[in-house]
Every structure is written in structure tokens, then in C-alpha cells.
XYZ file of N, CA and C in Angstrom:
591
model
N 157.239 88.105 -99.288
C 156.497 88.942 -98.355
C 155.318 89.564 -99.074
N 154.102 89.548 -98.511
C 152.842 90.006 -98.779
C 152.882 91.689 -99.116
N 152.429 92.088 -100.166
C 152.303 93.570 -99.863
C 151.339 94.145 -98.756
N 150.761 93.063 -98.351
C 150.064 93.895 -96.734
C 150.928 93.636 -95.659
N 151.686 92.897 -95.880
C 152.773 92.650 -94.647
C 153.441 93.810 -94.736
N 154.106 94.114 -96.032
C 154.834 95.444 -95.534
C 154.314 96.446 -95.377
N 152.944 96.861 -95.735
C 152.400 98.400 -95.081
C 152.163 98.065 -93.868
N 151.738 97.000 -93.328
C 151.390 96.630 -92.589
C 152.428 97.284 -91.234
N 153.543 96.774 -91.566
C 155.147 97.363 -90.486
C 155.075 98.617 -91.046
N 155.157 99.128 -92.141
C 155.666 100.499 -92.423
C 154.822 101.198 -91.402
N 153.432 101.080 -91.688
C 152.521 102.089 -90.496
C 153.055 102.119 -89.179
N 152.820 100.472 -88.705
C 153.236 100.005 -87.206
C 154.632 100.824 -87.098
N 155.603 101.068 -87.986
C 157.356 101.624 -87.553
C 156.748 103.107 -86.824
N 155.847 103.491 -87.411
C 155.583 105.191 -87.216
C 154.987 104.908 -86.183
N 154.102 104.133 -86.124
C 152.816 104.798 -84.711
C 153.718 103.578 -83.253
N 154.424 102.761 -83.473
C 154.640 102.192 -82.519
C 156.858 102.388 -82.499
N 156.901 101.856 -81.241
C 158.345 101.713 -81.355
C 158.816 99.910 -81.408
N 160.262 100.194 -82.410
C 160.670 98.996 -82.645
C 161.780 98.464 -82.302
N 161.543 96.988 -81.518
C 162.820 97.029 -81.008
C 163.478 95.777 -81.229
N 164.896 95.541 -81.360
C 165.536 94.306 -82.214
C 166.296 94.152 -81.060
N 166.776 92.102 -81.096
C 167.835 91.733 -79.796
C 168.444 90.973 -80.463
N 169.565 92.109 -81.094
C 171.175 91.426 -81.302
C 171.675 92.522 -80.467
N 173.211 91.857 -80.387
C 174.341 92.310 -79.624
C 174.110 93.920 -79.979
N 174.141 94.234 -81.001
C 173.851 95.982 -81.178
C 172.706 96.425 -81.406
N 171.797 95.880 -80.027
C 170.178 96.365 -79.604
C 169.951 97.936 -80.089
N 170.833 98.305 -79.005
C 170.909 100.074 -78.932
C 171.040 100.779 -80.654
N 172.173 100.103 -81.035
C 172.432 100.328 -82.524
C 171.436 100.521 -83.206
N 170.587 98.776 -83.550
C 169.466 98.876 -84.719
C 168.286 99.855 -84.272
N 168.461 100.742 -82.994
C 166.783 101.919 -83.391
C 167.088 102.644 -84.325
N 168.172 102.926 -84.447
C 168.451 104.128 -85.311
C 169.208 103.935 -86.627
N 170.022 102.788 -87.123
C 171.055 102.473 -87.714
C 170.561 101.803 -89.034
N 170.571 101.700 -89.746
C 170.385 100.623 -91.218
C 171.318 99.494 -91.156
N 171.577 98.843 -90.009
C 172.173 97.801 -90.550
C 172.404 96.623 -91.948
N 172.949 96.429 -92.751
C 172.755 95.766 -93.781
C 171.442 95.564 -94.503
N 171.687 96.778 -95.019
C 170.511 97.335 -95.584
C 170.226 97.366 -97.259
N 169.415 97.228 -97.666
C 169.718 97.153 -99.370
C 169.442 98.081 -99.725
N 169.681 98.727 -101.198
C 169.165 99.582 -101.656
C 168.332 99.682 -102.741
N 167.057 100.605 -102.351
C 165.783 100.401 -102.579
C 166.398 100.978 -104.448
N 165.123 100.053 -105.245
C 165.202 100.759 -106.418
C 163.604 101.744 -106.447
N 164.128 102.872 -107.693
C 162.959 103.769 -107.934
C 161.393 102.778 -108.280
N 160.178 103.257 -107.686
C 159.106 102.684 -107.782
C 159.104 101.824 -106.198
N 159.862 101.148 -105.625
C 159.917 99.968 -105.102
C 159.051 100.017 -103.910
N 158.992 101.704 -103.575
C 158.265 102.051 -102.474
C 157.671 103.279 -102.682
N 157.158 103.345 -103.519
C 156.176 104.556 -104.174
C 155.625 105.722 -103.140
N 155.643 104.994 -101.779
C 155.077 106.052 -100.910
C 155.942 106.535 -99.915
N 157.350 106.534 -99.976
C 158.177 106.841 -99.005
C 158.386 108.860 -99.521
N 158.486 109.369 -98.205
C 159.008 110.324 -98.700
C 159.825 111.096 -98.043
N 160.521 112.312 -98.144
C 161.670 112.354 -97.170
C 161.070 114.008 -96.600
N 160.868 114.036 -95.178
C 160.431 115.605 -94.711
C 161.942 116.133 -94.364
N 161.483 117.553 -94.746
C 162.289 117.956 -94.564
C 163.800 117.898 -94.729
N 164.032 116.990 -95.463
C 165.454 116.545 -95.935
C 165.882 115.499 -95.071
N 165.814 115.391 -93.801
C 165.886 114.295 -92.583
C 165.162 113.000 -92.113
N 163.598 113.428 -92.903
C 163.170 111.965 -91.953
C 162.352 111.294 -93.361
N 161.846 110.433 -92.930
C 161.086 110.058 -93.551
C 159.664 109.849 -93.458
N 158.588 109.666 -94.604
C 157.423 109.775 -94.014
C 156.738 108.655 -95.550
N 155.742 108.324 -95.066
C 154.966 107.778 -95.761
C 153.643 108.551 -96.213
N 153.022 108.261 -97.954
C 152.015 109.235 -98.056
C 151.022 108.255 -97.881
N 150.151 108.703 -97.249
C 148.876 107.925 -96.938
C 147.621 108.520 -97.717
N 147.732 109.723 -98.047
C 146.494 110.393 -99.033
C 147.081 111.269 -100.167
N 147.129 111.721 -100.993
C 147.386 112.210 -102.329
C 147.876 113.783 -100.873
N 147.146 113.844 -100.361
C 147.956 115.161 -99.291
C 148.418 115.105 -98.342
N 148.440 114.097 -97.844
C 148.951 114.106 -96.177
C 150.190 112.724 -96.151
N 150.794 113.193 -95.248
C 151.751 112.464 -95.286
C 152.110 112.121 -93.305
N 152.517 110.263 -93.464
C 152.307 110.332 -91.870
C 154.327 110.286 -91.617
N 154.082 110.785 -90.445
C 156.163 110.697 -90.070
C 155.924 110.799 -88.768
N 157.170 110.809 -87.854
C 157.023 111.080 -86.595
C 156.730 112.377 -85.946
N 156.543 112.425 -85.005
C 156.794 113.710 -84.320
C 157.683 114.573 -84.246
N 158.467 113.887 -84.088
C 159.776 114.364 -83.705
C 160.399 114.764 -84.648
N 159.854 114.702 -85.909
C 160.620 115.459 -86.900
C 160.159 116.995 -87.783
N 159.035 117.400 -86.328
C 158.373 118.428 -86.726
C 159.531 119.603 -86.267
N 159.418 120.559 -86.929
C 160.063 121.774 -86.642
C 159.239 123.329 -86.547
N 159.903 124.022 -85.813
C 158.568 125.628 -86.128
C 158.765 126.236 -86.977
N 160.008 125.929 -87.984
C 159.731 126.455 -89.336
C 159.325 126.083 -90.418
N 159.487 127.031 -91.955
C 158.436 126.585 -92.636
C 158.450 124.165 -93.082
N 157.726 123.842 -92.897
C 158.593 122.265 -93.418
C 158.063 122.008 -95.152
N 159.191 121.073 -95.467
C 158.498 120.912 -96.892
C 158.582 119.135 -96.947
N 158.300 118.318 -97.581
C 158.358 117.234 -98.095
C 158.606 116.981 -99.884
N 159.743 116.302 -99.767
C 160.136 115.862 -101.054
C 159.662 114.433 -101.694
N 158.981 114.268 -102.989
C 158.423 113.087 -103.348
C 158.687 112.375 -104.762
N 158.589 111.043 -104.541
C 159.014 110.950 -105.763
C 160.251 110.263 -106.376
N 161.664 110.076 -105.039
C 162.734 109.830 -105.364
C 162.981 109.161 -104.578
N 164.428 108.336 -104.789
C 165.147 107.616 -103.783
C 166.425 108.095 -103.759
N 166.717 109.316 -103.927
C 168.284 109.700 -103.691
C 167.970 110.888 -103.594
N 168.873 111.401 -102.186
C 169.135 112.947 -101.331
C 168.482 113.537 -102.674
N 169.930 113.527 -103.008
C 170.777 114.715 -104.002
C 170.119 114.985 -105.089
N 169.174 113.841 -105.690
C 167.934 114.104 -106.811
C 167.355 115.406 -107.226
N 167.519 116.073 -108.085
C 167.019 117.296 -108.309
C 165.560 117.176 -109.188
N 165.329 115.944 -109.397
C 164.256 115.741 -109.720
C 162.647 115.235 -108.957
N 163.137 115.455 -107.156
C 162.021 115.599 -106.306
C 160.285 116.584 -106.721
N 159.385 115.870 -106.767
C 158.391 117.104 -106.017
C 158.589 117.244 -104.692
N 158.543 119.109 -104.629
C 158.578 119.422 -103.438
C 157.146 119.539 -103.413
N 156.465 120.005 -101.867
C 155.432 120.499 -101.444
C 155.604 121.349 -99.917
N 155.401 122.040 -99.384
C 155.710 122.684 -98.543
C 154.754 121.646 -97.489
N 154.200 122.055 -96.406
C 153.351 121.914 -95.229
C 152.463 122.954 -94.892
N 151.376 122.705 -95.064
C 150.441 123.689 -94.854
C 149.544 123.571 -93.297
N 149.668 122.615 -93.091
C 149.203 122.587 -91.538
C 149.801 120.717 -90.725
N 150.080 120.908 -89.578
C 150.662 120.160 -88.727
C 149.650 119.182 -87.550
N 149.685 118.008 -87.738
C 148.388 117.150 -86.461
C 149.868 116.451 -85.721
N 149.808 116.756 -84.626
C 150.952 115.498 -83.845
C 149.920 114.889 -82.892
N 150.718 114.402 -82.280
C 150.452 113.339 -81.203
C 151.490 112.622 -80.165
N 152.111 113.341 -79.446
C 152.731 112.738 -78.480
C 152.439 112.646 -76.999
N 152.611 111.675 -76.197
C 152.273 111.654 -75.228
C 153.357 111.718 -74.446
N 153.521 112.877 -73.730
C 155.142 112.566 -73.098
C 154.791 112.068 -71.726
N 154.375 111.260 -71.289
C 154.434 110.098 -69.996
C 155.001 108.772 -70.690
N 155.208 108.932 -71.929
C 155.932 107.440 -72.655
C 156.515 107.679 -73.670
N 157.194 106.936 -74.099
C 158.318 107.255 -75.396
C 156.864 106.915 -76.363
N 155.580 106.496 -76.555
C 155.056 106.051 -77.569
C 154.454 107.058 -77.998
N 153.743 107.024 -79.304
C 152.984 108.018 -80.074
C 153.624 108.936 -80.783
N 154.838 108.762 -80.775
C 155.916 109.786 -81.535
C 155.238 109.911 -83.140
N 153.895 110.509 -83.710
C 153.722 110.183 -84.786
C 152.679 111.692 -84.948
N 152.479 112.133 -86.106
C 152.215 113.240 -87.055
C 151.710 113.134 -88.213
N 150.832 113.519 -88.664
C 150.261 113.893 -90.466
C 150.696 115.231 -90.524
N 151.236 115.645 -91.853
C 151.373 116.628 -92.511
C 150.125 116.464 -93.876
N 149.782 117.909 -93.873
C 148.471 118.243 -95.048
C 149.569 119.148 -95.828
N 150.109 118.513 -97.286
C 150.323 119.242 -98.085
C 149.843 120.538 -98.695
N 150.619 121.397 -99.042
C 150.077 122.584 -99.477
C 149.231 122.372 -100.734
N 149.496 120.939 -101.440
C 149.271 120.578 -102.656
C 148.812 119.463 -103.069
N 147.910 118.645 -103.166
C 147.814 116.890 -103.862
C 148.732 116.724 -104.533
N 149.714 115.565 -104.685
C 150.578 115.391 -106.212
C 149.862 114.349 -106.860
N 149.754 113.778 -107.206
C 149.402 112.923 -108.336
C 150.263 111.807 -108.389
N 148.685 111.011 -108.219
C 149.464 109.159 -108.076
C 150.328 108.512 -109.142
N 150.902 107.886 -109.016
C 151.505 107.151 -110.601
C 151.930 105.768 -109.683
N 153.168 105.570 -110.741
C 153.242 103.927 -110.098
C 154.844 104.119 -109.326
N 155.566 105.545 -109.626
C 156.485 105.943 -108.472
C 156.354 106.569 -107.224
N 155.002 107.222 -107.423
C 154.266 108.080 -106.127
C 153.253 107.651 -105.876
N 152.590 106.905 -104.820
C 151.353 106.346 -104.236
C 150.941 106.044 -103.013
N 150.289 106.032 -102.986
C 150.038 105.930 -101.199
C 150.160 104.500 -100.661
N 150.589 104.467 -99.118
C 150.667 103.355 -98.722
C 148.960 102.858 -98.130
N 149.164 101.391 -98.545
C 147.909 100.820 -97.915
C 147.919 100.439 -96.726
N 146.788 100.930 -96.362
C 146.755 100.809 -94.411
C 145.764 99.472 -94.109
N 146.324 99.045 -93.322
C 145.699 97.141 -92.893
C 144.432 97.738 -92.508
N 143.726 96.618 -92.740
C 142.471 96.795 -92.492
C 141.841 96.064 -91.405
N 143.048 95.178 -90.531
C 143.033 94.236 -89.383
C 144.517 94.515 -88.323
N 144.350 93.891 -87.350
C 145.719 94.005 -86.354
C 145.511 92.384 -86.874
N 147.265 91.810 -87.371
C 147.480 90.742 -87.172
C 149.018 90.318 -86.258
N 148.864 89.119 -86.606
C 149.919 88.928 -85.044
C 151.050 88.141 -86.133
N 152.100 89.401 -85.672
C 153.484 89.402 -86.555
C 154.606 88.482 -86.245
N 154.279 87.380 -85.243
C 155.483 86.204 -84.641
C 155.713 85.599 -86.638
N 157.045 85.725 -86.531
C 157.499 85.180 -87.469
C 156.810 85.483 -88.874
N 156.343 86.693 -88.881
C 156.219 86.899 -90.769
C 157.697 87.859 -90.772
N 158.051 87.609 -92.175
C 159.092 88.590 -92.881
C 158.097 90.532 -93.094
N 158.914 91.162 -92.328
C 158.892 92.413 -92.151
C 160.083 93.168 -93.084
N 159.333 94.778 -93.311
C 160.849 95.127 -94.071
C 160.366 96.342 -93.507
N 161.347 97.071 -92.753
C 162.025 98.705 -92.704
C 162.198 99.628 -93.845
N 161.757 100.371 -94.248
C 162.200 101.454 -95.082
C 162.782 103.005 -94.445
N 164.055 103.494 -94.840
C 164.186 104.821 -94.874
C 165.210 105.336 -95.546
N 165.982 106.119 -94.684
C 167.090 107.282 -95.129
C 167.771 107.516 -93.619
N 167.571 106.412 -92.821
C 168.578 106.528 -91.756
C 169.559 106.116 -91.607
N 170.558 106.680 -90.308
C 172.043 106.237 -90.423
C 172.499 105.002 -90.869
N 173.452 104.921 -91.740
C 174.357 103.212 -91.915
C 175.106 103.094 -90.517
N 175.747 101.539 -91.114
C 176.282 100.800 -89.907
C 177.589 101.963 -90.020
N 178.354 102.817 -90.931
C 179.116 103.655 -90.300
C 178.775 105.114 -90.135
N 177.338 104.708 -89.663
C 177.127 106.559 -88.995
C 176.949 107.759 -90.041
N 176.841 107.099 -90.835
C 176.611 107.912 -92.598
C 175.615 107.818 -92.462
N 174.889 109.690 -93.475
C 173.983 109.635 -93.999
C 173.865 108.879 -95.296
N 172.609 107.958 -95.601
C 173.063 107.669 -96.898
C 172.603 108.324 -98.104
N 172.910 108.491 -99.352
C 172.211 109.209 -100.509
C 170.924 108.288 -100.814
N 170.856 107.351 -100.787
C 169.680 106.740 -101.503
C 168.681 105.610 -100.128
N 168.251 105.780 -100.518
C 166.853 105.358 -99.954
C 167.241 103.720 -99.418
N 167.229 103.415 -98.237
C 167.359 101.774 -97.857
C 166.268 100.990 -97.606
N 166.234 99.729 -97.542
C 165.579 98.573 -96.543
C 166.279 97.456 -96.013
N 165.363 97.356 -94.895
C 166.222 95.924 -94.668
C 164.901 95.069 -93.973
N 164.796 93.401 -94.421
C 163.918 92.579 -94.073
C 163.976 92.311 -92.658
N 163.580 92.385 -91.517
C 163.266 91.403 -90.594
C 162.099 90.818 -90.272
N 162.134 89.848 -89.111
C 161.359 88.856 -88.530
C 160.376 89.542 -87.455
N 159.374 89.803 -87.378
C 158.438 89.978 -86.186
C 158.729 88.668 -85.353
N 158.600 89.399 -84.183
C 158.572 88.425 -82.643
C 157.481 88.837 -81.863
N 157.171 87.662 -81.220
C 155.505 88.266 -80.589
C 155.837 89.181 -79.062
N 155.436 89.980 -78.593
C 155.848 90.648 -77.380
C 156.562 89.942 -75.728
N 156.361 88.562 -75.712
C 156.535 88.073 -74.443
C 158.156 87.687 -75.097
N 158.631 87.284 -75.946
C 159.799 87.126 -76.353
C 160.733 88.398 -76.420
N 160.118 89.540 -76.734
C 160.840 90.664 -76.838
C 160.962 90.890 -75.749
N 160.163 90.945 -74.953
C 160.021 91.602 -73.521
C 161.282 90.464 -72.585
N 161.857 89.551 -72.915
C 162.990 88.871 -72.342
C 163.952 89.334 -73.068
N 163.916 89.932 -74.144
C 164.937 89.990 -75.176
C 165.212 91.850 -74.243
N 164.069 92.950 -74.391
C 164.915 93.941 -73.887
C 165.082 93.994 -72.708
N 164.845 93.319 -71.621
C 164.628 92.966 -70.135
C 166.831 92.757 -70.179
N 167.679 92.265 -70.965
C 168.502 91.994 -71.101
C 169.720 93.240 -70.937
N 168.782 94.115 -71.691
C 169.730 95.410 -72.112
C 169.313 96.807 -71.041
N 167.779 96.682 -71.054
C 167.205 97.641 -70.313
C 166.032 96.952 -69.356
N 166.744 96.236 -68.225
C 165.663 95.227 -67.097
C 164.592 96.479 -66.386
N 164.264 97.355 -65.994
C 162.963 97.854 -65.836
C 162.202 98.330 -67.356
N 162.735 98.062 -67.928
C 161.762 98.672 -69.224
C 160.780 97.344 -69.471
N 159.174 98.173 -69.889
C 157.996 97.194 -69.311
C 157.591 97.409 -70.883
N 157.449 96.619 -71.856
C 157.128 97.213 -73.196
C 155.160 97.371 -72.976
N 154.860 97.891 -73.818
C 153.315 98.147 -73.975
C 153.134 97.296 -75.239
N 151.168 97.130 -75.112
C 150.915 95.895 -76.233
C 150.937 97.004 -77.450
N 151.202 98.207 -77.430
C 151.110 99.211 -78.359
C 152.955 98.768 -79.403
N 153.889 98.243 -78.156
C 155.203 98.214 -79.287
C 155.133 96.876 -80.025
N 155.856 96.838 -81.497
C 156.402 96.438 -82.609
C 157.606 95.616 -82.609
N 157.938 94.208 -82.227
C 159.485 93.522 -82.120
C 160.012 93.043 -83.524
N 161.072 93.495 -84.004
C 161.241 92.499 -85.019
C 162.982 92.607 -84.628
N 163.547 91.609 -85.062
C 164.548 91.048 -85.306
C 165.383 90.701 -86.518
N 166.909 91.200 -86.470
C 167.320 90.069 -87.797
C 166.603 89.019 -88.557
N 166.746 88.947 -89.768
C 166.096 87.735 -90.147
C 167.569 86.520 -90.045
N 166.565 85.750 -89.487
C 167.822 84.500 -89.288
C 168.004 83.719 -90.625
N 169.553 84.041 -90.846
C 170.139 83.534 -92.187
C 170.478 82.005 -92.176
């Protein structure tokens, strides 16, 4: 897999929604299914807000995550690591908040945070590279990154991925038509799938 292929999805996971058609559709939005675990460096720009989500750094200060993982108190972002419990995180607090949701649709669930602080690039902390084109994802290898639930509903300590397959939208759109038949996807969502073993 290309390293523009994967910033490429990492961005698209945040600004669009993603949706997979195996038997546990509902499952993979939220779940790490067979997921590997990431080593330190491997994803230099992942970072975890607030202890819960995850976010990617896109500038030495800002960091992009969803919406939905904004809160009205103070937030901080941890950088730097791939495990919870790491006491060796930089923290940085949040010094100001940009969202973007549109509530007439589940889409746009997405946010920059402006660090209180720049940290400093290295080759474990760096920013992700943002495509410089829309390309059309039928069948390239995609990979997921986070710190979301496993297949048993666990938080996990360390940082996951897992590879899938982009599918082009008219295939998905039969694929969630299956599970959820009025749901109309937009050219704004992201399909990927298991990778077929």
C-alpha cells in the first residue's frame, strides 16, 4: 500500500462515513475487527483526544478528529504513543475548537483542534499528508487506524489497524440497501470492505 493511499483513507475516515458489507455491517462502524497492532513510529500522526478518540495531526498545531468527540470542557490531546496507559505521552491541552456538523445528515462529523502548543516533528510525531487529488478507491488496499472497540467490546491499550478494500459507491449502495433499504448514501461517503483473503 502506497503511503498516499493511506492518508489518503485516514483523512476520508474523518470527513466522510464508512461503511463495510459483511454479516456484522452494524458491527464494523465502530468495532476493530481483526485488527493488528500498530508498532511505535508506524503512524506518527495518530493521536488520541481526550483519552477516547482519535485524531490525526495535520499541522505541528492542529489536529483533525470528529465532532463528536468535542466536549465543553477543558480537552487535551495526547501525542506521541501507541498505548493508553503510556506515561510517556505529550500532552497539549486545546486552545480553541472549529467543528462542522451538519445535522440534516449523519455527514461532516469532523473538527480541528489548535493546540495550546506546536510539538515538534520527529519520525514518531508527524503530520499526516493530505492528497493532493480525489482518486477513485474501487479496489486499492485501505487501512483504518485507531483506539476503537475490539471484536469483544474492549477498550484496547494500544493503538490498532486493520487493511481493507475500497468499493466504488454503486456497489456499496446494494451492499447497505441490504441492511438499511431507504438509506441513500451521498458521493461525499467512503466504502471499504474486508480485504478478501
Amino acid at each position: 500500500m502506497t503511503k498516499f493511499n493511506l492518508i489518503f483513507l485516514i483523512i476520508l475516515l474523518y470527513l466522510l462515513n464508512v461503511i463495510s458489507s459483511t454479516s456484522s455491517y452494524k458491527n464494523l462502524l465502530t468495532l476493530a475487527f481483526n485488527a493488528n497492532i500498530a508498532t511505535k513510529g508506524q503512524f506518527p500522526f495518530m493521536v488520541l483526544v481526550n483519552g477516547t478518540c482519535g485524531g490525526s495531526l495535520v499541522t505541528s498545531s492542529y489536529v483533525l478528529t470528529a465532532a463528536h468527540c468535542l466536549t465543553k470542557f477543558k480537552m487535551f490531546v495526547k501525542i506521541g504513543e501507541i498505548e493508553r496507559s503510556s506515561p510517556h505521552w505529550i500532552i497539549r491541552t486545546v486552545s480553541k475548537t472549529l467543528e462542522y456538523i451538519d445535522d440534516r445528515f449523519a455527514y461532516s462529523d469532523i473538527a480541528l483542534l489548535k493546540l495550546n502548543e506546536s510539538v515538534r516533528l520527529s519520525k514518531e510525531i508527524n503530520v499526516v499528508q493530505l492528497p493532493t487529488k480525489i482518486i477513485n478507491i474501487d479496489g486499492l488496499q485501505l487501512t483504518t487506524v485507531g483506539f476503537g472497540l475490539t471484536e469483544n467490546r474492549q477498550i484496547p491499550n494500544k493503538l490498532r489497524y486493520v487493511d481493507l478494500q475500497g468499493i466504488d459507491l454503486k456497489k456499496c449502495q446494494l451492499i447497505v440497501n441490504k441492511y438499511y433499504p431507504y438509506t441513500v448514501l451521498s458521493s461525499s461517503h467512503l466504502c471499504a470492505i474486508p480485504n478478501p483473503d
